[in-house]
């Protein structure tokens, strides 16, 4: 897509990756409708002077939030939706409060599906349109300590593939990107310590934002970011038992860090 001719609704623009994405997209010449819950963080986005942008405070887990966002996107003339808003979810499943599980599923899975469905009739009318879903490595390599989060991201990945196949005869592209860990506030100190203990690679939000912009530019449908994460995603697809064995060796480290959550 020609980014200097796109009008993009970006959710989660007040967060780490969203902020970096807003900058990269603005530099590429896109017009931006930027959403988040925290108006202070949204107002801090310091975009290039000539950027055509609007801010919208909205909670995407509510019906009003979805309706307001869709109305604003139509008024803005959006032809690209980037479903980036999300919440983290580290903890042993048996110990997680059900409210937290519901929040993870509502924000990371139900909200992007609902927003996409509500905006799709509008996107279908555009000469060219795109939906970008920000998933996670854990959507392809479901991880101990992230059961609900992995479930939501695996659902988002399946949704992206199903929708891409359903819209194959339209002008709406469906893009799914699966980053590994990114240096953003979604990762609590315990999760950061876990990543260090496991030797997990972490990217900067700017690196991931640039890759997503590249995908949009080239209409790249799928991408796993990072190696060996890409290899594990592939391996989990055809030999999940091997991944089970690999993760079994990391379980005591994961459980130790989950224990710290109780004292945090
Ligand atoms: N960071 C990583 O390690 C990593 C790795 C793989 C994938 N991802 C994915 O990347 C995406 C961006 O995450 P991030 O790392 O940038 O995290 P972040 O810094 O915590 O930002 C999350 C964003 O989502 C917004 N959000 C959360 N709940 C919302 C709700 N109910 N309604 C509307 N907006 C809501 C937040 O808004 P407010 O702050 O204004 O509430 C914020 O803008 C997420 O989908 C995440 O799952 C992240």
mmCIF file of C-alpha atoms and ligand atoms in Angstrom:
data_model
loop_
_atom_site.group_PDB
_atom_site.id
_atom_site.type_symbol
_atom_site.label_atom_id
_atom_site.label_comp_id
_atom_site.label_asym_id
_atom_site.label_seq_id
_atom_site.Cartn_x
_atom_site.Cartn_y
_atom_site.Cartn_z
ATOM 1 C CA UNK A 1 0.000 0.000 0.000
ATOM 2 C CA UNK A 2 1.093 3.566 -0.634
ATOM 3 C CA UNK A 3 1.373 4.746 2.970
ATOM 4 C CA UNK A 4 1.268 8.417 2.085
ATOM 5 C CA UNK A 5 -2.245 7.791 0.762
ATOM 6 C CA UNK A 6 -3.557 5.773 3.704
ATOM 7 C CA UNK A 7 -5.701 6.872 6.624
ATOM 8 C CA UNK A 8 -5.008 4.590 9.551
ATOM 9 C CA UNK A 9 -6.915 3.769 12.731
ATOM 10 C CA UNK A 10 -4.243 2.616 15.199
ATOM 11 C CA UNK A 11 -5.381 1.201 18.553
ATOM 12 C CA UNK A 12 -3.092 1.189 21.573
ATOM 13 C CA UNK A 13 -1.265 4.293 20.330
ATOM 14 C CA UNK A 14 -0.564 5.369 23.923
ATOM 15 C CA UNK A 15 1.577 2.255 24.514
ATOM 16 C CA UNK A 16 5.171 1.352 23.706
ATOM 17 C CA UNK A 17 4.733 -0.289 20.308
ATOM 18 C CA UNK A 18 1.786 1.958 19.388
ATOM 19 C CA UNK A 19 3.824 5.096 19.995
ATOM 20 C CA UNK A 20 6.696 3.815 17.827
ATOM 21 C CA UNK A 21 4.242 2.740 15.124
ATOM 22 C CA UNK A 22 2.546 6.139 15.146
ATOM 23 C CA UNK A 23 5.951 7.760 14.554
ATOM 24 C CA UNK A 24 6.984 5.393 11.742
ATOM 25 C CA UNK A 25 3.606 5.747 10.016
ATOM 26 C CA UNK A 26 3.659 9.530 10.365
ATOM 27 C CA UNK A 27 7.144 9.670 8.838
ATOM 28 C CA UNK A 28 5.851 7.510 5.954
ATOM 29 C CA UNK A 29 3.154 10.139 5.352
ATOM 30 C CA UNK A 30 0.052 8.306 6.640
ATOM 31 C CA UNK A 31 -2.841 10.170 8.272
ATOM 32 C CA UNK A 32 -3.541 8.766 11.743
ATOM 33 C CA UNK A 33 -6.480 8.269 14.081
ATOM 34 C CA UNK A 34 -4.767 7.298 17.323
ATOM 35 C CA UNK A 35 -6.617 5.615 20.176
ATOM 36 C CA UNK A 36 -5.842 4.635 23.752
ATOM 37 C CA UNK A 37 -7.401 4.807 27.194
ATOM 38 C CA UNK A 38 -4.912 7.167 28.808
ATOM 39 C CA UNK A 39 -5.431 10.733 27.494
ATOM 40 C CA UNK A 40 -2.196 11.952 29.119
ATOM 41 C CA UNK A 41 -0.099 9.342 27.310
ATOM 42 C CA UNK A 42 -1.935 10.024 24.036
ATOM 43 C CA UNK A 43 -1.296 13.755 24.341
ATOM 44 C CA UNK A 44 2.426 13.031 24.842
ATOM 45 C CA UNK A 45 2.775 11.568 21.339
ATOM 46 C CA UNK A 46 5.189 13.931 19.732
ATOM 47 C CA UNK A 47 4.591 13.472 16.009
ATOM 48 C CA UNK A 48 6.320 15.281 13.144
ATOM 49 C CA UNK A 49 4.863 18.765 12.664
ATOM 50 C CA UNK A 50 3.085 18.120 9.365
ATOM 51 C CA UNK A 51 1.306 14.947 10.533
ATOM 52 C CA UNK A 52 -2.435 14.782 9.852
ATOM 53 C CA UNK A 53 -3.703 13.109 13.041
ATOM 54 C CA UNK A 54 -6.523 12.927 15.571
ATOM 55 C CA UNK A 55 -6.595 11.469 19.082
ATOM 56 C CA UNK A 56 -9.439 9.402 20.532
ATOM 57 C CA UNK A 57 -9.748 8.226 24.119
ATOM 58 C CA UNK A 58 -11.598 4.931 24.154
ATOM 59 C CA UNK A 59 -11.881 1.632 26.039
ATOM 60 C CA UNK A 60 -12.235 -1.115 23.448
ATOM 61 C CA UNK A 61 -13.657 -3.642 25.892
ATOM 62 C CA UNK A 62 -16.920 -1.692 26.092
ATOM 63 C CA UNK A 63 -19.739 -1.472 23.523
ATOM 64 C CA UNK A 64 -19.630 2.327 23.661
ATOM 65 C CA UNK A 65 -15.880 2.263 23.073
ATOM 66 C CA UNK A 66 -16.269 0.133 19.940
ATOM 67 C CA UNK A 67 -19.161 2.251 18.597
ATOM 68 C CA UNK A 68 -17.325 5.550 19.180
ATOM 69 C CA UNK A 69 -14.195 4.210 17.545
ATOM 70 C CA UNK A 70 -16.047 2.939 14.472
ATOM 71 C CA UNK A 71 -17.902 6.237 14.092
ATOM 72 C CA UNK A 72 -14.651 8.188 14.436
ATOM 73 C CA UNK A 73 -12.920 5.905 11.901
ATOM 74 C CA UNK A 74 -15.683 6.449 9.352
ATOM 75 C CA UNK A 75 -15.603 10.232 9.879
ATOM 76 C CA UNK A 76 -11.823 10.109 9.527
ATOM 77 C CA UNK A 77 -12.076 8.102 6.292
ATOM 78 C CA UNK A 78 -9.886 5.283 7.599
ATOM 79 C CA UNK A 79 -8.897 2.583 5.121
ATOM 80 C CA UNK A 80 -6.474 0.739 7.439
ATOM 81 C CA UNK A 81 -7.184 -0.708 10.875
ATOM 82 C CA UNK A 82 -4.252 -1.709 13.079
ATOM 83 C CA UNK A 83 -5.413 -3.822 16.022
ATOM 84 C CA UNK A 84 -2.489 -3.189 18.352
ATOM 85 C CA UNK A 85 -4.059 -2.559 21.797
ATOM 86 C CA UNK A 86 -3.389 -5.359 24.238
ATOM 87 C CA UNK A 87 -2.679 -6.331 27.822
ATOM 88 C CA UNK A 88 -0.132 -8.771 29.226
ATOM 89 C CA UNK A 89 -0.938 -11.791 31.312
ATOM 90 C CA UNK A 90 1.874 -13.616 33.106
ATOM 91 C CA UNK A 91 0.895 -16.014 35.900
ATOM 92 C CA UNK A 92 0.143 -19.668 36.543
ATOM 93 C CA UNK A 93 -3.328 -20.339 35.197
ATOM 94 C CA UNK A 94 -4.561 -21.988 38.411
ATOM 95 C CA UNK A 95 -3.597 -18.861 40.349
ATOM 96 C CA UNK A 96 -4.971 -16.221 38.007
ATOM 97 C CA UNK A 97 -8.129 -14.370 39.015
ATOM 98 C CA UNK A 98 -10.938 -15.115 36.547
ATOM 99 C CA UNK A 99 -11.442 -11.362 36.120
ATOM 100 C CA UNK A 100 -7.882 -11.125 34.815
ATOM 101 C CA UNK A 101 -8.414 -14.029 32.408
ATOM 102 C CA UNK A 102 -11.563 -12.325 31.109
ATOM 103 C CA UNK A 103 -9.731 -9.010 30.688
ATOM 104 C CA UNK A 104 -6.946 -10.695 28.703
ATOM 105 C CA UNK A 105 -9.440 -12.433 26.389
ATOM 106 C CA UNK A 106 -11.653 -9.341 26.070
ATOM 107 C CA UNK A 107 -8.807 -6.959 25.208
ATOM 108 C CA UNK A 108 -6.546 -9.194 23.128
ATOM 109 C CA UNK A 109 -9.135 -11.277 21.281
ATOM 110 C CA UNK A 110 -12.760 -10.104 21.528
ATOM 111 C CA UNK A 111 -11.991 -6.388 21.038
ATOM 112 C CA UNK A 112 -10.034 -6.749 17.766
ATOM 113 C CA UNK A 113 -12.652 -9.169 16.388
ATOM 114 C CA UNK A 114 -15.496 -6.851 17.342
ATOM 115 C CA UNK A 115 -13.805 -3.736 15.981
ATOM 116 C CA UNK A 116 -12.923 -5.524 12.742
ATOM 117 C CA UNK A 117 -16.475 -6.800 12.275
ATOM 118 C CA UNK A 118 -17.991 -3.379 12.928
ATOM 119 C CA UNK A 119 -15.597 -1.608 10.544
ATOM 120 C CA UNK A 120 -15.556 -4.229 7.782
ATOM 121 C CA UNK A 121 -18.563 -2.924 5.794
ATOM 122 C CA UNK A 122 -16.806 0.464 5.642
ATOM 123 C CA UNK A 123 -13.412 -1.041 4.736
ATOM 124 C CA UNK A 124 -15.041 -3.121 1.993
ATOM 125 C CA UNK A 125 -16.194 0.100 0.307
ATOM 126 C CA UNK A 126 -12.631 1.470 0.063
ATOM 127 C CA UNK A 127 -10.627 1.032 -3.165
ATOM 128 C CA UNK A 128 -7.875 -0.621 -1.084
ATOM 129 C CA UNK A 129 -7.920 -1.439 2.613
ATOM 130 C CA UNK A 130 -5.973 -3.420 5.203
ATOM 131 C CA UNK A 131 -6.420 -4.925 8.642
ATOM 132 C CA UNK A 132 -3.249 -5.506 10.656
ATOM 133 C CA UNK A 133 -3.478 -7.734 13.724
ATOM 134 C CA UNK A 134 -0.626 -7.561 16.223
ATOM 135 C CA UNK A 135 -0.260 -11.062 17.658
ATOM 136 C CA UNK A 136 2.643 -12.637 19.479
ATOM 137 C CA UNK A 137 5.107 -15.513 19.255
ATOM 138 C CA UNK A 138 2.957 -17.068 21.998
ATOM 139 C CA UNK A 139 0.103 -17.329 19.490
ATOM 140 C CA UNK A 140 2.136 -20.006 17.689
ATOM 141 C CA UNK A 141 4.213 -21.285 20.604
ATOM 142 C CA UNK A 142 1.761 -21.277 23.528
ATOM 143 C CA UNK A 143 3.884 -20.756 26.628
ATOM 144 C CA UNK A 144 3.734 -21.939 30.242
ATOM 145 C CA UNK A 145 2.822 -19.004 32.488
ATOM 146 C CA UNK A 146 0.906 -17.300 29.666
ATOM 147 C CA UNK A 147 -2.059 -19.650 29.124
ATOM 148 C CA UNK A 148 -4.802 -17.037 28.706
ATOM 149 C CA UNK A 149 -2.542 -14.632 26.777
ATOM 150 C CA UNK A 150 -1.365 -17.438 24.456
ATOM 151 C CA UNK A 151 -4.994 -18.504 23.932
ATOM 152 C CA UNK A 152 -6.000 -14.976 22.946
ATOM 153 C CA UNK A 153 -3.051 -14.538 20.581
ATOM 154 C CA UNK A 154 -3.546 -18.000 19.016
ATOM 155 C CA UNK A 155 -7.185 -17.016 18.466
ATOM 156 C CA UNK A 156 -6.113 -13.744 16.861
ATOM 157 C CA UNK A 157 -3.771 -15.627 14.551
ATOM 158 C CA UNK A 158 -6.522 -18.097 13.524
ATOM 159 C CA UNK A 159 -8.926 -15.198 13.034
ATOM 160 C CA UNK A 160 -6.424 -13.398 10.796
ATOM 161 C CA UNK A 161 -5.937 -16.471 8.612
ATOM 162 C CA UNK A 162 -9.656 -17.280 8.387
ATOM 163 C CA UNK A 163 -10.544 -13.676 7.546
ATOM 164 C CA UNK A 164 -7.759 -13.419 4.965
ATOM 165 C CA UNK A 165 -9.173 -16.512 3.250
ATOM 166 C CA UNK A 166 -12.718 -15.127 3.483
ATOM 167 C CA UNK A 167 -11.699 -11.747 2.002
ATOM 168 C CA UNK A 168 -9.428 -13.172 -0.703
ATOM 169 C CA UNK A 169 -11.765 -11.913 -3.449
ATOM 170 C CA UNK A 170 -11.976 -8.369 -2.012
ATOM 171 C CA UNK A 171 -9.578 -5.418 -1.849
ATOM 172 C CA UNK A 172 -9.051 -5.831 1.928
ATOM 173 C CA UNK A 173 -5.642 -7.254 2.887
ATOM 174 C CA UNK A 174 -5.333 -9.061 6.218
ATOM 175 C CA UNK A 175 -1.917 -8.934 7.857
ATOM 176 C CA UNK A 176 -0.831 -10.782 10.987
ATOM 177 C CA UNK A 177 2.438 -10.042 12.741
ATOM 178 C CA UNK A 178 3.816 -12.082 15.623
ATOM 179 C CA UNK A 179 6.532 -10.214 17.536
ATOM 180 C CA UNK A 180 8.685 -11.806 20.225
ATOM 181 C CA UNK A 181 9.308 -9.797 23.431
ATOM 182 C CA UNK A 182 9.470 -6.031 22.899
ATOM 183 C CA UNK A 183 10.905 -3.493 25.325
ATOM 184 C CA UNK A 184 7.608 -1.834 26.360
ATOM 185 C CA UNK A 185 5.619 -1.233 29.571
ATOM 186 C CA UNK A 186 3.460 -4.340 28.959
ATOM 187 C CA UNK A 187 6.350 -6.349 30.419
ATOM 188 C CA UNK A 188 6.357 -6.063 34.217
ATOM 189 C CA UNK A 189 9.639 -6.315 36.149
ATOM 190 C CA UNK A 190 8.894 -10.016 36.836
ATOM 191 C CA UNK A 191 8.356 -10.737 33.133
ATOM 192 C CA UNK A 192 11.558 -8.870 32.281
ATOM 193 C CA UNK A 193 13.445 -10.927 34.884
ATOM 194 C CA UNK A 194 11.900 -14.106 33.436
ATOM 195 C CA UNK A 195 12.952 -13.144 29.906
ATOM 196 C CA UNK A 196 16.499 -12.544 31.129
ATOM 197 C CA UNK A 197 16.570 -15.865 33.003
ATOM 198 C CA UNK A 198 15.286 -17.724 29.927
ATOM 199 C CA UNK A 199 17.658 -15.868 27.603
ATOM 200 C CA UNK A 200 14.711 -14.655 25.491
ATOM 201 C CA UNK A 201 15.545 -12.043 22.872
ATOM 202 C CA UNK A 202 13.890 -8.647 23.072
ATOM 203 C CA UNK A 203 13.418 -6.108 20.281
ATOM 204 C CA UNK A 204 13.019 -2.362 20.508
ATOM 205 C CA UNK A 205 9.564 -1.005 19.677
ATOM 206 C CA UNK A 206 11.143 1.003 16.853
ATOM 207 C CA UNK A 207 12.518 -2.169 15.202
ATOM 208 C CA UNK A 208 9.139 -3.896 15.364
ATOM 209 C CA UNK A 209 7.316 -0.773 14.175
ATOM 210 C CA UNK A 210 9.603 -0.528 11.130
ATOM 211 C CA UNK A 211 8.937 -4.186 10.254
ATOM 212 C CA UNK A 212 5.175 -3.681 10.511
ATOM 213 C CA UNK A 213 5.344 -0.606 8.287
ATOM 214 C CA UNK A 214 7.367 -2.656 5.788
ATOM 215 C CA UNK A 215 4.680 -5.383 5.863
ATOM 216 C CA UNK A 216 1.962 -2.820 5.164
ATOM 217 C CA UNK A 217 4.011 -1.306 2.338
ATOM 218 C CA UNK A 218 4.509 -4.717 0.707
ATOM 219 C CA UNK A 219 1.173 -6.320 1.702
ATOM 220 C CA UNK A 220 3.100 -9.104 3.470
ATOM 221 C CA UNK A 221 0.404 -11.346 5.003
ATOM 222 C CA UNK A 222 2.328 -13.060 7.849
ATOM 223 C CA UNK A 223 5.530 -12.585 9.750
ATOM 224 C CA UNK A 224 7.105 -14.011 12.869
ATOM 225 C CA UNK A 225 9.692 -11.615 14.224
ATOM 226 C CA UNK A 226 12.937 -12.993 15.638
ATOM 227 C CA UNK A 227 15.055 -16.121 15.494
ATOM 228 C CA UNK A 228 14.860 -18.790 16.988
ATOM 229 C CA UNK A 229 11.216 -17.802 17.687
ATOM 230 C CA UNK A 230 10.345 -18.279 13.990
ATOM 231 C CA UNK A 231 11.849 -21.767 14.084
ATOM 232 C CA UNK A 232 9.914 -22.708 17.255
ATOM 233 C CA UNK A 233 6.668 -21.476 15.689
ATOM 234 C CA UNK A 234 7.265 -23.777 12.739
ATOM 235 C CA UNK A 235 8.338 -26.669 14.996
ATOM 236 C CA UNK A 236 5.272 -26.301 17.232
ATOM 237 C CA UNK A 237 3.121 -26.683 14.117
ATOM 238 C CA UNK A 238 4.286 -30.146 13.177
ATOM 239 C CA UNK A 239 6.055 -31.563 16.263
ATOM 240 C CA UNK A 240 4.507 -29.964 19.370
ATOM 241 C CA UNK A 241 5.896 -32.814 21.501
ATOM 242 C CA UNK A 242 9.408 -31.526 20.878
ATOM 243 C CA UNK A 243 8.362 -28.071 22.082
ATOM 244 C CA UNK A 244 6.687 -29.662 25.131
ATOM 245 C CA UNK A 245 10.032 -31.254 25.985
ATOM 246 C CA UNK A 246 11.978 -28.043 25.450
ATOM 247 C CA UNK A 247 9.616 -26.028 27.647
ATOM 248 C CA UNK A 248 9.616 -28.736 30.352
ATOM 249 C CA UNK A 249 13.251 -27.817 30.964
ATOM 250 C CA UNK A 250 12.286 -24.161 31.576
ATOM 251 C CA UNK A 251 9.309 -24.869 33.820
ATOM 252 C CA UNK A 252 11.031 -24.505 37.193
ATOM 253 C CA UNK A 253 12.362 -21.061 36.144
ATOM 254 C CA UNK A 254 8.891 -20.005 34.994
ATOM 255 C CA UNK A 255 7.320 -21.241 38.256
ATOM 256 C CA UNK A 256 9.947 -19.458 40.366
ATOM 257 C CA UNK A 257 9.123 -16.168 38.657
ATOM 258 C CA UNK A 258 5.376 -16.758 38.980
ATOM 259 C CA UNK A 259 5.969 -17.145 42.727
ATOM 260 C CA UNK A 260 7.403 -13.591 42.811
ATOM 261 C CA UNK A 261 4.046 -12.355 41.468
ATOM 262 C CA UNK A 262 2.390 -13.315 44.765
ATOM 263 C CA UNK A 263 4.759 -11.060 46.697
ATOM 264 C CA UNK A 264 4.800 -8.168 44.169
HETATM 265 N N1 LIG B 1 5.820 -5.917 24.431
HETATM 266 C C1 LIG B 1 5.899 -7.198 24.132
HETATM 267 O O1 LIG B 1 6.737 -7.944 24.687
HETATM 268 C C2 LIG B 1 4.985 -7.769 23.088
HETATM 269 C C3 LIG B 1 5.353 -8.959 22.447
HETATM 270 C C4 LIG B 1 4.510 -9.491 21.482
HETATM 271 C C5 LIG B 1 3.321 -8.846 21.168
HETATM 272 N N2 LIG B 1 2.988 -7.695 21.826
HETATM 273 C C6 LIG B 1 1.710 -7.051 21.484
HETATM 274 O O2 LIG B 1 1.962 -5.737 21.031
HETATM 275 C C7 LIG B 1 0.791 -4.937 21.257
HETATM 276 C C8 LIG B 1 1.201 -3.602 21.875
HETATM 277 O O3 LIG B 1 1.669 -3.838 23.188
HETATM 278 P P1 LIG B 1 2.807 -2.954 23.877
HETATM 279 O O4 LIG B 1 3.958 -3.828 24.053
HETATM 280 O O5 LIG B 1 2.958 -1.670 23.182
HETATM 281 O O6 LIG B 1 2.138 -2.742 25.322
HETATM 282 P P2 LIG B 1 1.812 -1.407 26.138
HETATM 283 O O7 LIG B 1 2.935 -0.473 26.091
HETATM 284 O O8 LIG B 1 1.308 -1.863 27.461
HETATM 285 O O9 LIG B 1 0.591 -0.772 25.308
HETATM 286 C C9 LIG B 1 -0.682 -1.383 25.279
HETATM 287 C C10 LIG B 1 -1.657 -0.441 24.608
HETATM 288 O O10 LIG B 1 -2.957 -1.070 24.582
HETATM 289 C C11 LIG B 1 -3.904 -0.132 25.104
HETATM 290 N N3 LIG B 1 -5.022 -0.810 25.755
HETATM 291 C C12 LIG B 1 -4.962 -1.746 26.733
HETATM 292 N N4 LIG B 1 -6.195 -2.086 27.135
HETATM 293 C C13 LIG B 1 -7.061 -1.338 26.367
HETATM 294 C C14 LIG B 1 -8.472 -1.226 26.308
HETATM 295 N N5 LIG B 1 -9.285 -1.935 27.110
HETATM 296 N N6 LIG B 1 -9.010 -0.361 25.408
HETATM 297 C C15 LIG B 1 -8.215 0.388 24.611
HETATM 298 N N7 LIG B 1 -6.873 0.326 24.616
HETATM 299 C C16 LIG B 1 -6.299 -0.521 25.494
HETATM 300 C C17 LIG B 1 -3.114 0.689 26.103
HETATM 301 O O11 LIG B 1 -3.815 1.888 26.350
HETATM 302 P P3 LIG B 1 -3.628 2.731 27.728
HETATM 303 O O12 LIG B 1 -2.179 2.571 28.122
HETATM 304 O O13 LIG B 1 -3.950 4.107 27.310
HETATM 305 O O14 LIG B 1 -4.526 2.101 28.707
HETATM 306 C C18 LIG B 1 -1.815 0.889 25.353
HETATM 307 O O15 LIG B 1 -1.948 1.923 24.416
HETATM 308 C C19 LIG B 1 -0.139 -5.776 22.133
HETATM 309 O O16 LIG B 1 -1.142 -6.358 21.330
HETATM 310 C C20 LIG B 1 0.787 -6.861 22.671
HETATM 311 O O17 LIG B 1 0.102 -8.050 23.021
HETATM 312 C C21 LIG B 1 3.795 -7.130 22.758
#
